[in-house]
PDB file of C-alpha atoms in Angstrom:
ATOM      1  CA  UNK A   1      47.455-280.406  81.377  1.00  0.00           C
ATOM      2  CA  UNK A   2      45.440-283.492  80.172  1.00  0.00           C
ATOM      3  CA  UNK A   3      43.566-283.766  77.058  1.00  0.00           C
ATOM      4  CA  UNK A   4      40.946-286.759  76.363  1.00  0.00           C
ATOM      5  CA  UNK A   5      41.485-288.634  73.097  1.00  0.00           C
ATOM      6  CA  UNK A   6      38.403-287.676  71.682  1.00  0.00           C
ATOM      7  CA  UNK A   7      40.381-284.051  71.652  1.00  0.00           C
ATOM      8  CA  UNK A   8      43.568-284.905  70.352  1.00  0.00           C
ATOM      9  CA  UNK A   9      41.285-286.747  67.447  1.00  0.00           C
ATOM     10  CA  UNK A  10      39.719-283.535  66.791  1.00  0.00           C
ATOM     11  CA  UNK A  11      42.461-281.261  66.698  1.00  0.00           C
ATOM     12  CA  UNK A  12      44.485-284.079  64.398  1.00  0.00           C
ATOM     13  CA  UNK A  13      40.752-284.340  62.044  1.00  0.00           C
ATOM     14  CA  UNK A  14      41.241-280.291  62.015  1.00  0.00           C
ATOM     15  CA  UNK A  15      44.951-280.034  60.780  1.00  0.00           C
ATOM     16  CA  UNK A  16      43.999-282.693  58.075  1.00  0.00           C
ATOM     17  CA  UNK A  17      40.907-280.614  56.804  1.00  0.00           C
ATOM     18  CA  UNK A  18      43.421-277.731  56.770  1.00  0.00           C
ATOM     19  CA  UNK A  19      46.129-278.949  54.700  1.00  0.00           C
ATOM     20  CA  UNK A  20      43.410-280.534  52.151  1.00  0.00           C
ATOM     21  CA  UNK A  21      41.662-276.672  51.838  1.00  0.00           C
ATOM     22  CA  UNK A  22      45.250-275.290  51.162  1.00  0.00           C
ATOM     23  CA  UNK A  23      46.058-278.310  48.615  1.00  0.00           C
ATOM     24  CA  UNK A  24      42.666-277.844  46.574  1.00  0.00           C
ATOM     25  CA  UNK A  25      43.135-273.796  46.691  1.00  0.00           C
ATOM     26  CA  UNK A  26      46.523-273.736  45.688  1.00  0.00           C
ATOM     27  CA  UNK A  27      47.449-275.823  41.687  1.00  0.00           C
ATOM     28  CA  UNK A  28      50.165-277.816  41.056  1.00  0.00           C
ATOM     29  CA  UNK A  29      53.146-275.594  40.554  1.00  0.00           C
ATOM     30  CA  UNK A  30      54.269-274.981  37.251  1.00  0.00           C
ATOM     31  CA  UNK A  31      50.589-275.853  36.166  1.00  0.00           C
ATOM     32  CA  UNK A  32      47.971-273.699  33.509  1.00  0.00           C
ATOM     33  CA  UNK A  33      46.458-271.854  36.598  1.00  0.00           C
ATOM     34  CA  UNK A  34      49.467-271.226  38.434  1.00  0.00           C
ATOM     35  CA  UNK A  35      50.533-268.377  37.122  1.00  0.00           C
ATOM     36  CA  UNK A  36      47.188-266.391  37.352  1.00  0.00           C
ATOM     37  CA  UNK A  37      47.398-268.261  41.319  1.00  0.00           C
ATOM     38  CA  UNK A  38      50.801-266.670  42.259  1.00  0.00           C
ATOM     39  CA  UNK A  39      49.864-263.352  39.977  1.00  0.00           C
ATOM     40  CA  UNK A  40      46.792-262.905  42.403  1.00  0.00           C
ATOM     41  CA  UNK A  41      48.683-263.194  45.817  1.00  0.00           C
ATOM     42  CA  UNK A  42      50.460-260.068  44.847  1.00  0.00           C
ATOM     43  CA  UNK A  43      49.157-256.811  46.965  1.00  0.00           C
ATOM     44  CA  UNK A  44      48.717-253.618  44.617  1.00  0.00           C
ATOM     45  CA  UNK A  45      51.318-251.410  45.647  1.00  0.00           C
ATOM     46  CA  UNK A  46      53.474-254.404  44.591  1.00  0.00           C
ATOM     47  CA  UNK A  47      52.782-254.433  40.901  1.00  0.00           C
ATOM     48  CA  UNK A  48      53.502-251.464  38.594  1.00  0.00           C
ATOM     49  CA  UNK A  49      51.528-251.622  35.392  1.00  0.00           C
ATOM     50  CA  UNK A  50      50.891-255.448  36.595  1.00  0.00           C
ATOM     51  CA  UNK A  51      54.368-256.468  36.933  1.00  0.00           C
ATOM     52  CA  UNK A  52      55.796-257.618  40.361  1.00  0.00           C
ATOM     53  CA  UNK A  53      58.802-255.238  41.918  1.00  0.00           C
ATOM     54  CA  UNK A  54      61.254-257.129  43.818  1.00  0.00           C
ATOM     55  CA  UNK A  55      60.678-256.740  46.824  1.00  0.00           C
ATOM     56  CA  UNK A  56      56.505-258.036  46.331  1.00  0.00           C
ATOM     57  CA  UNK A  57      58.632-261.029  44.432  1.00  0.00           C
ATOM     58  CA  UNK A  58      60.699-261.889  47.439  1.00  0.00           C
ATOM     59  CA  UNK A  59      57.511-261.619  49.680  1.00  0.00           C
ATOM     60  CA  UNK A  60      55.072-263.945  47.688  1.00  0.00           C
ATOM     61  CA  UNK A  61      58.063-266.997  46.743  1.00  0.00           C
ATOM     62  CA  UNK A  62      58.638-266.907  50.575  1.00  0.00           C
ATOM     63  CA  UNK A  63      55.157-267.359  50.923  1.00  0.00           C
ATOM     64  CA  UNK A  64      54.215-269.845  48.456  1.00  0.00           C
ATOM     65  CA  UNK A  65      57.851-271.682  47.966  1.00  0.00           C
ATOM     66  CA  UNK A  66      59.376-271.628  51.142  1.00  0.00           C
ATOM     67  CA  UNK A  67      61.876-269.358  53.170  1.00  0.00           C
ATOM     68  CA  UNK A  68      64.570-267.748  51.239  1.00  0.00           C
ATOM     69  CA  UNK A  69      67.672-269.480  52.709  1.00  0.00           C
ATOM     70  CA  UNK A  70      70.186-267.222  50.697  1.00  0.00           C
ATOM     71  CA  UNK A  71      70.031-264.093  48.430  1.00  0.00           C
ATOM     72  CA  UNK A  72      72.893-262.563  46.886  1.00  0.00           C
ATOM     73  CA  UNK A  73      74.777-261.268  43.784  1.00  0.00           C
ATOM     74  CA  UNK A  74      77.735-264.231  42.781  1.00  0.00           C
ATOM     75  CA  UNK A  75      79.396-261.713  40.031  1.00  0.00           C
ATOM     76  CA  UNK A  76      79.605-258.246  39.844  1.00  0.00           C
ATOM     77  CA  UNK A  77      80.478-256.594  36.584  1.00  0.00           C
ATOM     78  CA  UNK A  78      80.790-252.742  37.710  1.00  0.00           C
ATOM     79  CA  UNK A  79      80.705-250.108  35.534  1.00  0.00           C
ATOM     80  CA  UNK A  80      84.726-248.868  34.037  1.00  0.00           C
ATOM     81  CA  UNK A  81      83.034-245.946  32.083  1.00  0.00           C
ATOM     82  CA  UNK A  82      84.883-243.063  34.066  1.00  0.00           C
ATOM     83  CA  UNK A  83      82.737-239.939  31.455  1.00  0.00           C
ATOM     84  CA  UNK A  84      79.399-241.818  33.214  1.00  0.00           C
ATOM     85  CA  UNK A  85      77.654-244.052  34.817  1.00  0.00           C
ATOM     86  CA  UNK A  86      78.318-246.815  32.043  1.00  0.00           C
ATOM     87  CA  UNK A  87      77.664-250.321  31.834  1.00  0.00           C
ATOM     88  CA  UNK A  88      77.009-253.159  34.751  1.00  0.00           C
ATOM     89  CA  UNK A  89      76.190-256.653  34.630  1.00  0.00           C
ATOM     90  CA  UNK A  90      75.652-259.068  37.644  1.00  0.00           C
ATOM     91  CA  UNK A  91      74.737-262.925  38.157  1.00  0.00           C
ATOM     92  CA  UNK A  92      72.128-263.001  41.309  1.00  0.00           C
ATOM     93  CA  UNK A  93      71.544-266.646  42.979  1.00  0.00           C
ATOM     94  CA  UNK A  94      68.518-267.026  45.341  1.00  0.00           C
ATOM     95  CA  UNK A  95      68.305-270.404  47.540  1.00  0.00           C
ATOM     96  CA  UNK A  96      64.842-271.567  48.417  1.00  0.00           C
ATOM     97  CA  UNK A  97      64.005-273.622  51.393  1.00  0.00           C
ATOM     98  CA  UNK A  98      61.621-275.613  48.651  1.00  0.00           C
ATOM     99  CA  UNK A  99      58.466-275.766  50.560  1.00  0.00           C
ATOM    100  CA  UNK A 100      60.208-275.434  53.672  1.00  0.00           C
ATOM    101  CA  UNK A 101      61.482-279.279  53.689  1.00  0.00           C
ATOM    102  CA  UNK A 102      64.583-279.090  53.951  1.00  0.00           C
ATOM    103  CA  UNK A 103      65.578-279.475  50.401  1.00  0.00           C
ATOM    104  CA  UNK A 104      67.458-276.400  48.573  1.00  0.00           C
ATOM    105  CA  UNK A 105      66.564-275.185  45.273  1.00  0.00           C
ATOM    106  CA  UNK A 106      69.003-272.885  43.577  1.00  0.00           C
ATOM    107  CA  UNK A 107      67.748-270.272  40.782  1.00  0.00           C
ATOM    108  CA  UNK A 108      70.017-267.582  39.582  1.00  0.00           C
ATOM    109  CA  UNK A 109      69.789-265.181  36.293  1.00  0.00           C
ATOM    110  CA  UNK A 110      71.668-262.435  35.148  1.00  0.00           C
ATOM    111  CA  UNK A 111      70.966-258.366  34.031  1.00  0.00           C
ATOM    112  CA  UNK A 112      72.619-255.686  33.362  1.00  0.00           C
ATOM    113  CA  UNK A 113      72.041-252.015  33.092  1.00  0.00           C
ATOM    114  CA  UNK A 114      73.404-248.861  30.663  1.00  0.00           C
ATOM    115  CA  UNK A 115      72.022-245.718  29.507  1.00  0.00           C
ATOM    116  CA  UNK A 116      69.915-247.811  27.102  1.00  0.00           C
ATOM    117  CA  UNK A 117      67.754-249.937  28.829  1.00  0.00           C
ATOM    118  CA  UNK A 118      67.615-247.614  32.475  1.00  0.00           C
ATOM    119  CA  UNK A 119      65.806-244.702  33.233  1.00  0.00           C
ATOM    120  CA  UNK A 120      68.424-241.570  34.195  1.00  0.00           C
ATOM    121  CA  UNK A 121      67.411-242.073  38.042  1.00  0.00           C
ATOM    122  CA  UNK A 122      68.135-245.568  38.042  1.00  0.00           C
ATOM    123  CA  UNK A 123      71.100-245.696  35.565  1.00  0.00           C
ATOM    124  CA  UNK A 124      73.193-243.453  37.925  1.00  0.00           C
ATOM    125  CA  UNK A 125      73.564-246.818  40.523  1.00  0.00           C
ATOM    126  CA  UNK A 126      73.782-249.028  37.867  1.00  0.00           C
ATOM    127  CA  UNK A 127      75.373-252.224  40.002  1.00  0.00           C
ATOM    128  CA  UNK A 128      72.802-251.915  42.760  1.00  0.00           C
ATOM    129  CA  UNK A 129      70.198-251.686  39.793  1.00  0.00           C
ATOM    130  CA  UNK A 130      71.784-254.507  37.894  1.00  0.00           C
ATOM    131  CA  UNK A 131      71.359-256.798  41.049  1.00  0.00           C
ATOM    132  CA  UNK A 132      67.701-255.999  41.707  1.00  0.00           C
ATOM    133  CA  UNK A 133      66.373-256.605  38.255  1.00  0.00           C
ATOM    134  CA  UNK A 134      68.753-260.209  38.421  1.00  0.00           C
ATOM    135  CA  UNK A 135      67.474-260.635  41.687  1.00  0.00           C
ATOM    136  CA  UNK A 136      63.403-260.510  40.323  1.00  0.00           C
ATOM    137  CA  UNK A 137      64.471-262.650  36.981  1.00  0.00           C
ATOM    138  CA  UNK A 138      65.725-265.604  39.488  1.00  0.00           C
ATOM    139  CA  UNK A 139      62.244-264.630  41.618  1.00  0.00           C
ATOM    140  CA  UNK A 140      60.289-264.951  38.430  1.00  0.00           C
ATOM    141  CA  UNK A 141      61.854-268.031  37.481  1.00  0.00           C
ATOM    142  CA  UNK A 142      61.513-269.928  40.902  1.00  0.00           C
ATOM    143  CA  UNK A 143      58.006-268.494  40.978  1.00  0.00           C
ATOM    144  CA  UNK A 144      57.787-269.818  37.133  1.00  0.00           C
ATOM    145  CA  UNK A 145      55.437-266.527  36.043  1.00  0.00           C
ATOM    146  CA  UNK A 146      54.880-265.104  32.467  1.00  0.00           C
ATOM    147  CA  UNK A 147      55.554-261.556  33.453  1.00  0.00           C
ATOM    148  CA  UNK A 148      58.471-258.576  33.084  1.00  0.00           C
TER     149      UNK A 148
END
């Protein structure tokens, strides 16, 4: 199929309009409005009492930073409390695709869970739990927001 120049022009002019309406939408990252930018993209059945859950995290850096390359827990601290469900700690590492250009940004963070700081349902799985509230701190902290 053939296309005239004046259409390849057009369609070019049209992809350059684009990416200036997503620059001037969308603030420098790290900058005063960014947090109340990323805060918005959120969808409401992702935020409980306007904080993020994991998996809304994971949707929104993929969708603002680039694809998540790799996602995982590097150390596991299970629980040794054989009377209960006992203390667990674990260091979670998430690689971005940073702005899907090739270059990898690593953030990683660490949490860990016990009868003190976990709601009975929660506390019962406390590894798993340990890893998804890790897993959201490095989210957070790629996403740099002022939330919990």
């Amino acid at each position: 199929m053939d296309a005239d120049l004046f259409d390849m022009e057009t369609m070019e002019t049209d992809e350059e309009k684009e990416k200036e309406e997503v620059d001037m939408t969308m603030p420098a990252y790290g900058s005063k409005e960014w947090n109340d930018y990323i805060m918005g993209k959120f969808e409401s059945r992702e935020l409980i009492d306007g904080n993020p859950i994991c998996a809304g995290l994971r949707r929104v850096a993929e969708d603002v930073l680039g694809s998540i390359v790799s996602s995982r827990p590097l150390q596991v601290w299970p629980s040794t409390d054989v009377n209960g469900p006992g203390r667990a700690t674990v260091v979670f590492e998430v690689v971005i695709n940073w702005m899907d250009s090739g270059e990898l940004r690593t953030f990683a963070e660490v949490a860990d869970v016990w009868h003190g700081n976990t709601d009975d349902l929660f506390c019962a799985h406390p590894a798993a739990t340990a890893s998804t509230r890790a897993e959201g701190r490095a989210l957070r902290k790629a996403l740099k927001i002022r939330c919990l």
